[in-house]
């Protein structure tokens, strides 16, 4: 039985966009010229490869389904109402592929690729004598990044953080871009009262410091709905869709706090485009205003939206870790690097030091944010060389 | 000038009223006083009487915008919006929900530790970043330039959490140079301040140096720089005497905008170093779900931001005579 979270749609949408753009890159057009521009730098190519790798892991982690509960004879269990019963765990394709890592848990901490546990325990030897020593691991030398406090594989936890990172980094911008385009073009194109009102709205919203607005929003909305982990019947509609997903709320509020910059940018660009000859000509022909805005303005500001999309990505991924650390990010049961750092925050003060949890989270995050930054710079240079001057 | 400043301040009022409306909607309409009472009392002691009691104790037992039970002006004034939300406009923050603390007093007390970290961090960061970016701009087009930018991008890609946890471990635990966390009064607070300041500066380098470099490079390609070179001035003199002054205009005005927000402190650093400033005040409020404090901080943050915008506009007119007061 498939389960689709609201945030899965974000991942699927991104994959669809990437495939579409890749498809367009063949043939002689705008996309292929940009691709040629990007291809020139080897660093950009490496970044694209890494980003694609992360995206495919995130996709594999977004395709999930629930198994039916089997009775000892191997038949499906049927409830009294005549419905088939499903396990509350919706395992993703990634969970199933890496099922070895997921289920091979130890008792407690163990160092990377160790054969013995990290903490001492009282062990009963064959002769009945008891000694305090490091017990052997159940699955020695298999944990690439060691295990955490409850014995879970750290590498697996870090891989599970990939989907959350990608969803946060893309979801917020995907949600806000249509609104930013709509309001920005309206404000710039129509001017007057409409412009005043829209400017007032975004100045007001942007004057509330982002973190505090996110705090307020998540305290109020984030505590209900699906928090990650087990799926209950009240989360589901139509038996497979989970609309009220905490991660989705987080994307939404991050979108609300970040749309104002893009809206302002688009308004300014529209003001310029409005005066160009071809727009004036369309006006002289008597083309309705809304159609001019849709046909002549919107296509010419789309590159701004794309640049903002890639520039915001790394900021959002970093913000997720901070917010989850503060306890207002993703739910505690959602695998994320912020949650890993939060649970491991005191491990460096242990003696001897437990470092692998933190290092794994930071390395995985860094390996996403650095390529994203490099890719964003390349995209910006390729799409709009003028922007290179204007700051970040 | 005075005329301009007054007009600019008047323009800020509708924005602050808008912020006030947003916070009122979020904290009183979406999250009703009933929800708050439920959260504060917990499941165990939850009875309708206890809820009403809690609400009247904290002044939440009124309708949100319109009170139909009252006559005359009471229709509007005897409401949560006027009693609880509007006073924020004249900085009357009221009492906290959890311990009945006077939030205004608490803010006055806690802003000093925040400022003790924020001001040195800010000053050192600006100096270091401008200096570094000028060096990179001086060596533009060379390996130093390209490696410098790469290092900036790498530093931007590292999470602030890593800077904090890593420095606490390295400087605090391994080298034992500074205490790992804590705070004191007077001069003895100094040793607690060094590490947070270092971290604040470190985490700002990547983004700022890259930004300042583009500002400098933009300035370097202008005509007056070419003239200065043609006069036979040395490259250093051209850059530091002529270039820096003009490049400072966008940089300074950018900086002025964040000045008022220094009051708020840094949520993360104050939390990690157990500094009793406004940042940790906010975090504690988040953890105990004290909405009165969160609401006050949201409003205070917006107020300081708007103040920053006004200061930016004024500083523009001060440093750049070409900009007229219109």
XYZ file of C-alpha atoms in Angstrom:
718
model
C 0.000 0.000 0.000
C 1.734 3.204 -1.099
C 2.037 6.178 1.234
C 2.601 9.646 -0.153
C 3.564 12.538 2.086
C 2.903 16.120 1.064
C 6.659 16.621 0.922
C 7.129 13.648 -1.423
C 5.311 15.706 -4.035
C 8.067 18.308 -3.682
C 10.747 15.704 -4.428
C 8.795 14.271 -7.365
C 8.284 17.749 -8.747
C 12.012 18.492 -8.571
C 12.846 15.204 -10.279
C 10.313 15.962 -13.016
C 11.835 19.420 -13.527
C 15.374 18.059 -13.688
C 14.358 15.382 -16.194
C 12.527 17.952 -18.289
C 15.524 20.288 -18.336
C 17.914 17.433 -19.127
C 15.619 16.427 -21.978
C 15.606 19.993 -23.293
C 19.393 20.196 -23.139
C 19.545 17.967 -26.215
C 19.093 19.999 -29.335
C 19.970 23.564 -30.096
C 18.217 25.894 -27.709
C 18.587 28.167 -24.685
C 19.019 25.292 -22.243
C 21.799 23.688 -24.252
C 23.732 26.978 -24.496
C 23.611 27.257 -20.715
C 24.688 23.648 -20.379
C 27.684 24.351 -22.615
C 28.537 27.313 -20.390
C 28.299 25.174 -17.243
C 30.312 22.307 -18.745
C 33.396 24.460 -19.111
C 34.281 24.316 -15.411
C 35.240 20.919 -13.997
C 34.319 21.985 -10.454
C 30.768 22.690 -11.586
C 30.530 19.266 -13.216
C 31.631 17.545 -10.004
C 29.054 19.592 -8.092
C 26.305 18.619 -10.513
C 27.254 14.970 -10.137
C 27.127 15.171 -6.325
C 23.808 17.019 -6.377
C 22.362 14.399 -8.727
C 23.552 11.657 -6.371
C 21.864 13.330 -3.403
C 18.688 13.880 -5.406
C 18.503 10.213 -6.406
C 18.942 9.120 -2.779
C 16.203 11.571 -1.771
C 13.946 10.146 -4.495
C 14.582 6.591 -3.348
C 13.692 7.741 0.154
C 10.443 9.305 -1.058
C 8.977 6.223 -2.700
C 7.443 4.331 0.167
C 4.813 1.777 0.866
C 3.353 -0.143 3.797
C 3.419 -3.910 3.978
C 0.306 -5.751 4.974
C 0.450 -7.438 8.347
C 0.812 -11.185 7.897
C -0.440 -13.749 10.363
C 1.842 -16.726 11.162
C 0.490 -18.671 8.159
C 1.493 -15.886 5.793
C -2.012 -14.661 4.997
C -3.024 -11.027 5.079
C -4.801 -9.943 8.226
C -8.307 -8.646 7.660
C -9.922 -6.310 10.166
C -13.470 -6.802 11.433
C -14.684 -4.199 8.994
C -13.299 -6.345 6.194
C -10.304 -4.121 5.453
C -6.782 -5.344 4.960
C -4.489 -4.229 7.773
C -1.174 -2.567 7.036
C 1.851 -2.060 9.196
C 2.185 1.487 10.530
C 5.745 1.627 9.258
C 5.978 3.021 5.753
C 9.376 1.867 4.556
C 10.893 3.637 1.595
C 12.815 2.144 -1.270
C 15.976 3.360 0.447
C 15.042 1.696 3.742
C 14.488 -1.578 1.910
C 17.750 -1.335 -0.044
C 19.760 -0.569 3.060
C 17.706 -2.865 5.288
C 20.935 -4.445 6.542
C 22.139 -1.163 7.960
C 18.717 -0.267 9.306
C 18.159 -3.447 11.270
C 21.735 -4.276 12.342
C 21.630 -2.328 15.555
C 24.053 -2.686 18.426
C 23.466 -1.967 22.091
C 25.225 1.372 22.324
C 28.092 3.467 20.979
C 30.721 1.851 18.788
C 33.512 3.557 16.892
C 33.654 3.514 13.060
C 34.360 0.003 11.743
C 35.068 -1.240 15.267
C 34.736 -4.835 16.373
C 34.182 -4.060 20.052
C 31.594 -1.876 21.692
C 32.753 1.569 22.816
C 31.443 1.336 26.389
C 32.277 -1.292 28.973
C 29.733 -3.794 30.173
C 29.653 -6.616 32.661
C 30.115 -9.813 30.681
C 29.605 -13.295 32.009
C 32.354 -15.641 30.837
C 31.772 -19.365 30.270
C 33.102 -20.387 33.656
C 30.586 -18.115 35.377
C 33.136 -15.428 36.225
C 32.074 -11.846 35.543
C 34.421 -9.289 34.028
C 33.935 -5.684 33.024
C 35.150 -5.295 29.485
C 34.205 -4.066 26.000
C 31.768 -6.627 24.612
C 32.131 -7.728 20.967
C 29.685 -6.224 18.500
C 26.944 -8.271 16.896
C 27.900 -6.968 13.464
C 31.621 -6.121 13.698
C 33.321 -3.903 11.094
C 30.100 -3.123 9.266
C 29.300 0.303 10.703
C 31.123 2.753 8.464
C 30.473 5.698 10.790
C 30.011 3.697 13.978
C 26.788 3.536 15.969
C 24.990 6.070 18.124
C 23.852 5.973 21.742
C 21.048 3.502 21.137
C 23.135 1.451 18.726
C 21.674 2.694 15.439
C 23.966 2.883 12.433
C 25.210 6.463 12.040
C 25.861 6.162 8.317
C 22.245 5.132 7.782
C 20.997 8.029 9.909
C 23.089 10.480 7.898
C 21.775 9.032 4.617
C 18.225 9.430 5.931
C 18.975 13.114 6.473
C 19.475 13.617 2.737
C 15.781 13.604 1.891
C 14.996 16.139 4.612
C 17.802 18.400 3.407
C 16.659 18.265 -0.212
C 12.997 18.784 0.697
C 13.752 21.817 2.876
C 16.187 23.305 0.374
C 13.801 23.050 -2.560
C 10.329 22.895 -1.007
C 10.316 26.359 0.519
C 11.301 28.031 -2.739
C 8.980 25.923 -4.899
C 6.049 26.914 -2.708
C 6.880 30.615 -2.694
C 8.023 31.189 -6.289
C 4.509 31.305 -7.866
C 3.373 33.839 -5.245
C 6.497 35.943 -5.586
C 6.122 36.010 -9.386
C 2.407 36.786 -9.197
C 2.704 39.615 -6.675
C 5.967 40.983 -8.055
C 4.623 41.225 -11.606
C 1.307 42.660 -10.404
C 3.072 45.334 -8.353
C 5.498 46.292 -11.102
C 3.092 46.079 -14.019
C -0.019 47.694 -12.604
C 1.602 50.200 -10.257
C -0.556 52.640 -8.278
C -2.711 51.253 -5.460
C -1.855 47.630 -6.260
C 1.834 48.428 -6.032
C 1.389 50.284 -2.719
C -0.572 47.439 -1.183
C 1.850 44.702 -2.272
C 4.857 46.731 -1.196
C 3.215 47.310 2.177
C 2.577 43.586 2.616
C 6.100 42.512 1.837
C 7.766 45.283 3.814
C 5.682 44.355 6.833
C 6.417 40.645 6.487
C 10.114 41.157 5.903
C 10.449 43.430 8.906
C 9.755 40.532 11.250
C 13.105 38.774 11.763
C 12.852 35.416 9.972
C 13.843 33.166 12.847
C 11.281 34.681 15.198
C 8.469 34.370 12.661
C 9.447 30.745 12.102
C 9.455 30.161 15.860
C 5.992 31.632 16.239
C 4.634 29.719 13.261
C 6.128 26.350 14.161
C 5.073 26.575 17.820
C 1.516 27.056 16.653
C 1.266 24.803 13.582
C 4.115 22.353 13.865
C 2.969 20.355 16.836
C 0.016 18.696 15.163
C 0.005 16.326 12.250
C 2.523 13.788 11.071
C 5.895 14.205 12.797
C 7.789 11.473 10.992
C 7.994 7.882 12.198
C 4.905 5.713 12.452
C 1.834 6.486 10.401
C -1.543 6.375 12.106
C -4.946 6.270 10.451
C -5.736 9.843 11.432
C -2.787 11.119 9.379
C -4.060 9.497 6.210
C -6.670 10.629 3.748
C -7.872 8.352 0.944
C -5.818 5.655 2.664
C -2.481 6.747 1.195
C -1.967 10.512 1.309
C -0.544 12.386 4.332
C -1.382 16.082 3.874
C -0.555 17.379 7.346
C 3.180 16.768 7.403
C 5.285 18.826 9.825
C 8.094 19.009 7.280
C 5.642 20.582 4.849
C 4.662 23.247 7.383
C 8.335 24.019 7.824
C 8.771 24.437 4.053
C 5.720 26.673 3.968
C 6.939 29.025 6.694
C 10.459 29.133 5.261
C 8.785 30.077 1.983
C 6.786 32.848 3.652
C 9.932 34.313 5.204
C 11.950 34.165 1.987
C 9.539 35.271 -0.757
C 9.884 38.991 -0.070
C 13.392 39.310 -1.529
C 12.408 37.653 -4.804
C 9.171 39.639 -4.958
C 11.095 42.906 -4.646
C 13.570 41.786 -7.322
C 10.788 40.811 -9.746
C 8.916 44.063 -9.120
C 12.003 46.066 -10.042
C 12.647 44.022 -13.174
C 8.997 44.330 -14.237
C 9.173 48.101 -13.862
C 12.046 48.057 -16.352
C 10.440 45.580 -18.772
C 7.163 47.510 -18.801
C 8.808 50.387 -20.625
C 10.453 48.273 -23.342
C 9.331 48.733 -26.940
C 7.827 45.285 -27.464
C 5.622 45.670 -24.421
C 4.593 49.139 -25.577
C 3.833 47.679 -28.999
C 1.658 44.949 -27.504
C -0.168 47.636 -25.590
C -0.698 49.710 -28.700
C -2.225 46.679 -30.384
C -4.770 46.562 -27.588
C -3.670 43.264 -26.071
C -5.350 42.886 -22.644
C -3.060 43.792 -19.746
C -3.177 40.393 -18.069
C -2.180 38.689 -21.306
C 0.735 41.091 -21.786
C 1.900 40.345 -18.248
C 1.599 36.604 -18.819
C 3.082 36.471 -22.321
C 5.719 39.207 -22.327
C 6.727 39.900 -18.733
C 6.655 36.552 -16.922
C 8.961 34.662 -19.347
C 11.522 37.437 -18.969
C 11.712 37.293 -15.195
C 11.813 33.499 -14.875
C 15.600 33.471 -14.816
C 15.493 35.582 -11.641
C 13.286 32.952 -10.022
C 15.697 30.191 -11.046
C 18.721 32.068 -9.717
C 16.964 32.750 -6.409
C 16.011 29.083 -6.250
C 19.609 27.839 -6.439
C 21.010 30.645 -4.264
C 18.508 30.012 -1.463
C 19.001 26.253 -1.510
C 22.166 26.136 0.598
C 20.896 28.770 3.030
C 17.771 26.726 3.622
C 19.670 23.472 4.183
C 21.856 25.194 6.775
C 18.793 26.822 8.346
C 17.130 23.437 8.770
C 19.980 22.206 10.970
C 19.799 25.304 13.151
C 16.015 25.163 13.474
C 15.992 21.449 14.285
C 18.683 22.120 16.845
C 16.451 24.754 18.444
C 13.590 22.265 18.516
C 11.406 24.095 16.015
C 12.567 22.304 12.889
C 11.524 18.874 11.676
C 9.836 16.403 14.005
C 12.052 14.397 16.358
C 11.385 11.175 14.473
C 12.282 12.554 11.066
C 15.845 11.724 10.145
C 17.702 14.991 9.712
C 21.203 16.329 10.255
C 19.907 18.971 12.644
C 18.328 16.258 14.793
C 21.543 14.218 14.697
C 23.532 17.228 15.875
C 20.967 17.986 18.542
C 21.084 14.491 20.051
C 24.874 14.351 19.786
C 25.562 17.854 21.135
C 27.025 16.631 24.418
C 29.009 13.729 23.013
C 32.174 15.768 22.504
C 32.312 16.437 26.225
C 32.368 12.696 26.970
C 35.644 11.119 27.902
C 36.829 9.481 25.616
C 35.233 11.573 22.912
C 32.412 10.290 20.721
C 32.903 12.260 17.541
C 31.473 10.208 14.694
C 27.844 11.251 15.111
C 28.641 14.939 14.739
C 31.260 14.438 12.058
C 28.918 12.288 9.952
C 26.141 14.884 10.154
C 28.470 17.778 9.331
C 30.221 15.949 6.486
C 26.950 14.935 4.839
C 25.596 18.453 5.183
C 28.796 20.002 3.866
C 28.817 17.620 0.896
C 25.391 18.953 -0.071
C 25.840 22.654 0.667
C 29.261 23.139 -0.948
C 28.280 21.720 -4.378
C 25.026 23.665 -4.123
C 26.944 26.904 -3.563
C 29.330 26.229 -6.447
C 26.458 25.233 -8.724
C 24.486 28.327 -7.729
C 27.397 30.603 -8.643
C 27.804 28.864 -11.994
C 24.088 29.116 -12.772
C 24.018 32.779 -11.844
C 27.018 33.549 -14.028
C 25.532 31.619 -16.931
C 22.035 33.103 -16.691
C 22.692 36.675 -15.720
C 26.273 37.929 -15.713
C 25.074 41.347 -14.559
C 24.060 39.964 -11.184
C 27.645 38.916 -10.477
C 28.334 42.494 -9.495
C 25.308 43.099 -7.312
C 26.379 41.369 -4.144
C 25.634 37.909 -2.882
C 16.845 66.896 7.097
C 14.635 66.897 10.202
C 11.617 66.994 7.938
C 12.874 63.922 6.098
C 13.526 61.991 9.301
C 10.065 62.771 10.645
C 8.442 61.670 7.403
C 10.497 58.516 7.437
C 9.393 57.718 10.993
C 5.756 58.381 10.169
C 6.069 55.953 7.285
C 7.218 53.254 9.729
C 4.057 53.455 11.821
C 1.705 51.611 9.430
C 4.341 48.884 9.113
C 4.551 48.432 12.868
C 0.750 48.332 13.087
C 0.813 45.670 10.376
C 3.330 43.610 12.334
C 1.168 44.017 15.409
C -1.861 42.714 13.507
C 0.100 39.726 12.214
C 1.305 38.772 15.686
C -2.192 39.243 17.092
C -3.655 37.001 14.387
C -0.998 34.323 14.898
C -1.008 34.325 18.679
C -4.632 35.025 19.508
C -6.727 33.996 16.526
C -4.924 30.952 15.108
C -3.647 29.870 18.501
C -6.598 30.750 20.719
C -6.363 31.559 24.452
C -8.065 28.187 25.009
C -5.128 26.465 23.310
C -2.713 28.434 25.480
C -4.554 27.548 28.664
C -4.602 23.888 27.651
C -0.849 23.951 27.046
C -0.033 25.788 30.252
C -2.236 23.689 32.534
C -1.275 20.349 31.026
C -3.606 17.392 30.521
C -3.831 16.496 34.201
C -5.340 19.643 35.662
C -7.496 20.411 32.654
C -11.045 21.338 33.654
C -13.232 24.007 32.057
C -13.156 25.941 35.348
C -9.370 25.837 35.568
C -9.131 27.042 31.979
C -11.444 29.984 32.640
C -9.493 30.735 35.787
C -6.153 30.744 33.953
C -7.554 32.923 31.203
C -8.956 35.553 33.570
C -5.754 35.514 35.643
C -3.696 36.356 32.574
C -6.251 38.656 31.010
C -7.118 36.406 28.065
C -10.837 36.122 28.915
C -11.881 38.811 26.439
C -13.000 38.603 22.813
C -10.312 39.199 20.208
C -11.404 42.297 18.279
C -15.006 43.204 19.171
C -16.590 42.911 22.593
C -20.352 42.880 22.135
C -21.019 42.751 25.892
C -19.590 46.190 26.535
C -21.116 49.520 25.616
C -19.551 52.638 24.141
C -15.796 52.577 23.603
C -15.651 49.305 25.562
C -16.774 47.505 22.397
C -13.299 48.073 21.034
C -11.132 48.611 24.106
C -12.231 45.653 26.226
C -10.645 43.203 23.786
C -7.507 41.118 23.724
C -6.182 43.077 20.766
C -6.342 46.438 22.526
C -5.404 45.146 25.974
C -2.638 42.754 24.996
C -1.354 43.459 21.506
C -1.603 47.217 20.939
C 0.447 48.168 24.050
C 3.435 46.607 22.286
C 3.401 49.684 20.066
C 4.492 51.856 22.991
C 6.804 49.123 24.294
C 4.537 47.934 27.070
C 5.303 44.227 26.907
C 3.187 43.046 29.840
C 3.755 39.915 31.872
C 4.974 36.509 30.771
C 2.505 33.632 30.778
C 4.591 31.146 32.721
C 6.171 32.927 35.703
C 4.415 36.296 35.555
C 7.729 38.042 34.867
C 7.688 41.653 33.758
C 8.937 41.192 30.198
C 10.036 44.827 29.813
C 12.218 44.624 32.950
C 13.627 41.302 31.814
C 14.554 42.751 28.404
C 16.299 45.720 30.039
C 18.292 43.377 32.245
C 19.182 40.869 29.543
C 20.141 43.199 26.735
C 23.546 43.942 28.319
C 25.027 40.434 28.037
C 23.694 40.282 24.469
C 25.310 43.593 23.604
C 28.572 42.595 25.316
C 28.926 39.852 22.706
C 27.184 41.432 19.738
C 29.091 44.741 19.651
C 32.669 43.370 19.752
C 31.694 40.621 17.285
C 30.227 43.196 14.959
C 33.186 45.607 15.109
C 35.878 42.950 14.739
C 33.976 41.135 12.001
C 33.552 44.314 9.945
C 37.222 45.278 10.274
C 38.539 41.788 9.515
C 36.162 41.250 6.602
C 36.879 44.586 4.944
C 40.613 44.046 5.367
C 40.520 40.505 3.937
C 38.329 41.499 1.024
C 40.663 44.382 0.158
C 43.621 42.005 0.087
C 41.724 39.669 -2.222
C 40.650 42.584 -4.398
C 44.258 43.831 -4.532
C 45.399 40.468 -5.891
C 42.444 40.157 -8.293
C 42.925 37.769 -11.174
C 45.738 35.887 -9.476
C 45.823 32.556 -7.684
C 45.374 34.329 -4.354
C 42.075 35.704 -5.638
C 40.687 32.417 -6.915
C 41.833 30.464 -3.856
C 40.483 33.179 -1.578
C 37.066 32.932 -3.181
C 37.108 29.159 -2.995
C 37.939 29.341 0.711
C 35.082 31.819 1.169
C 32.644 29.456 -0.526
C 33.880 26.581 1.637
C 33.515 28.681 4.792
C 30.003 29.683 3.738
C 29.088 26.037 3.301
C 29.978 25.087 6.863
C 27.107 25.154 9.328
C 27.286 27.694 12.171
C 26.660 24.773 14.473
C 29.963 23.305 13.347
C 31.835 26.521 14.087
C 30.354 26.607 17.576
C 30.742 22.946 18.485
C 34.161 22.687 16.827
C 35.607 25.780 18.538
C 34.169 24.839 21.897
C 35.885 21.493 21.558
C 39.174 22.790 20.154
C 39.719 26.028 22.115
C 37.761 25.096 25.205
C 38.363 21.426 25.766
C 41.598 20.509 23.970
C 43.631 23.709 24.387
C 41.843 24.799 27.582
C 42.271 28.435 26.541
C 38.802 29.639 27.453
C 35.964 28.364 29.613
C 33.529 26.343 27.518
C 30.460 28.269 28.633
C 29.073 30.529 31.295
C 28.884 34.210 32.153
C 29.946 36.591 34.898
C 29.429 40.225 35.793
C 31.866 43.063 35.284
C 35.382 42.568 33.964
C 35.524 38.892 34.878
C 32.981 38.342 32.096
C 35.757 39.028 29.615
C 37.130 35.513 29.513
C 33.668 34.167 28.737
C 33.231 36.572 25.863
C 36.325 35.806 23.769
C 35.247 32.466 22.347
C 31.719 33.528 21.312
C 33.206 36.590 19.628
C 35.773 34.498 17.727
C 33.016 32.183 16.534
C 30.796 35.066 15.515
C 33.606 36.542 13.433
C 34.608 33.191 11.908
C 31.102 32.340 10.781
C 30.656 35.716 9.100
C 33.871 35.704 7.048
C 32.789 33.576 4.064
C 29.682 35.457 3.019
C 30.858 38.969 3.878
C 34.324 38.828 2.287
C 32.815 37.563 -0.940
C 30.233 40.333 -0.933
C 32.699 43.115 -0.078
C 35.066 41.871 -2.771
C 32.412 42.321 -5.471
C 31.732 45.836 -4.148
C 35.437 46.692 -4.345
C 35.852 45.202 -7.813
C 32.883 47.182 -9.058
C 34.513 50.343 -7.727
C 37.925 49.492 -9.183
C 36.572 49.481 -12.735
C 35.354 53.063 -12.542
C 36.807 56.058 -14.337
C 38.166 57.954 -11.352
C 40.354 54.968 -10.431
C 41.761 54.948 -13.942
C 42.481 58.659 -13.570
C 44.251 58.062 -10.269
C 46.403 55.394 -11.901
C 47.125 57.661 -14.845
C 48.388 60.269 -12.400
C 51.009 57.702 -11.447
C 49.740 56.766 -7.967
C 50.830 53.401 -6.628
C 48.289 50.590 -6.786
C 48.098 50.439 -2.999
C 47.316 54.133 -2.744
C 44.716 53.910 -5.494
C 42.992 51.048 -3.788
C 43.147 52.076 -0.158
C 42.828 55.828 -0.472
C 40.446 56.251 -3.393
C 38.744 52.920 -3.784
C 38.054 52.151 -0.133
C 36.331 55.448 0.581
C 33.799 55.037 -2.192
C 33.313 51.329 -1.692
C 32.561 52.020 1.944
C 29.287 53.736 1.002
C 27.376 50.565 0.051
C 29.178 48.585 2.750
C 28.470 51.048 5.560
C 24.854 51.499 4.657
C 24.523 47.740 4.536
C 26.005 47.507 7.997
C 23.831 50.213 9.547
C 20.749 48.118 8.820
C 21.854 45.390 11.217
C 22.994 47.718 14.023
C 19.703 47.834 15.962
C 19.298 44.066 15.657
C 22.486 43.604 17.682
C 20.233 44.070 20.712
C 18.519 40.788 20.047
C 21.751 38.850 20.398
C 22.333 35.542 18.725
C 19.958 32.698 19.543
C 22.505 29.986 18.849
C 25.634 31.413 20.434
C 23.846 32.519 23.592
C 22.243 29.125 23.911
C 25.513 27.216 23.474
C 27.510 29.420 25.825
C 24.763 29.788 28.447
C 24.853 33.582 28.218
C 21.864 35.179 29.955
C 21.002 37.530 27.096
C 17.917 38.130 24.980
C 18.756 35.239 22.666
C 18.634 32.654 25.407
C 15.563 34.428 26.822
C 13.825 33.693 23.519
C 15.037 30.090 23.463
C 13.812 29.497 27.012
C 10.467 30.968 26.011
C 10.336 28.611 23.021
C 11.080 25.611 25.201
C 8.521 26.546 27.858
C 6.085 27.654 25.136
C 5.619 31.065 26.721
C 3.769 32.861 23.952
C 3.732 36.257 25.675
C 7.532 36.397 25.527
C 7.769 35.059 21.975
C 5.200 37.638 20.881
C 7.138 40.447 22.544
C 10.395 39.343 20.936
C 8.791 39.089 17.477
C 7.494 42.615 17.846
C 10.763 43.953 19.289
C 12.714 42.366 16.422
C 10.448 43.982 13.835
C 10.717 47.346 15.579
C 14.521 47.190 15.552
C 14.537 46.126 11.914
C 12.362 49.074 10.908
C 14.657 51.326 12.932
C 17.589 49.862 10.981
C 15.867 50.722 7.683
C 15.376 54.320 8.811
C 19.014 54.571 9.890
C 20.097 53.156 6.533
C 18.166 55.789 4.622
C 19.536 58.568 6.815
C 23.117 57.309 6.567
C 22.782 57.174 2.782
C 21.972 60.839 2.662
C 24.810 61.625 5.074
C 27.636 59.790 3.298
C 26.584 60.345 -0.298
C 25.810 63.984 -1.131
C 24.446 62.938 -4.510
C 21.366 61.463 -2.868
C 18.774 64.135 -2.262
C 16.333 64.168 0.601
C 13.267 63.275 -1.400
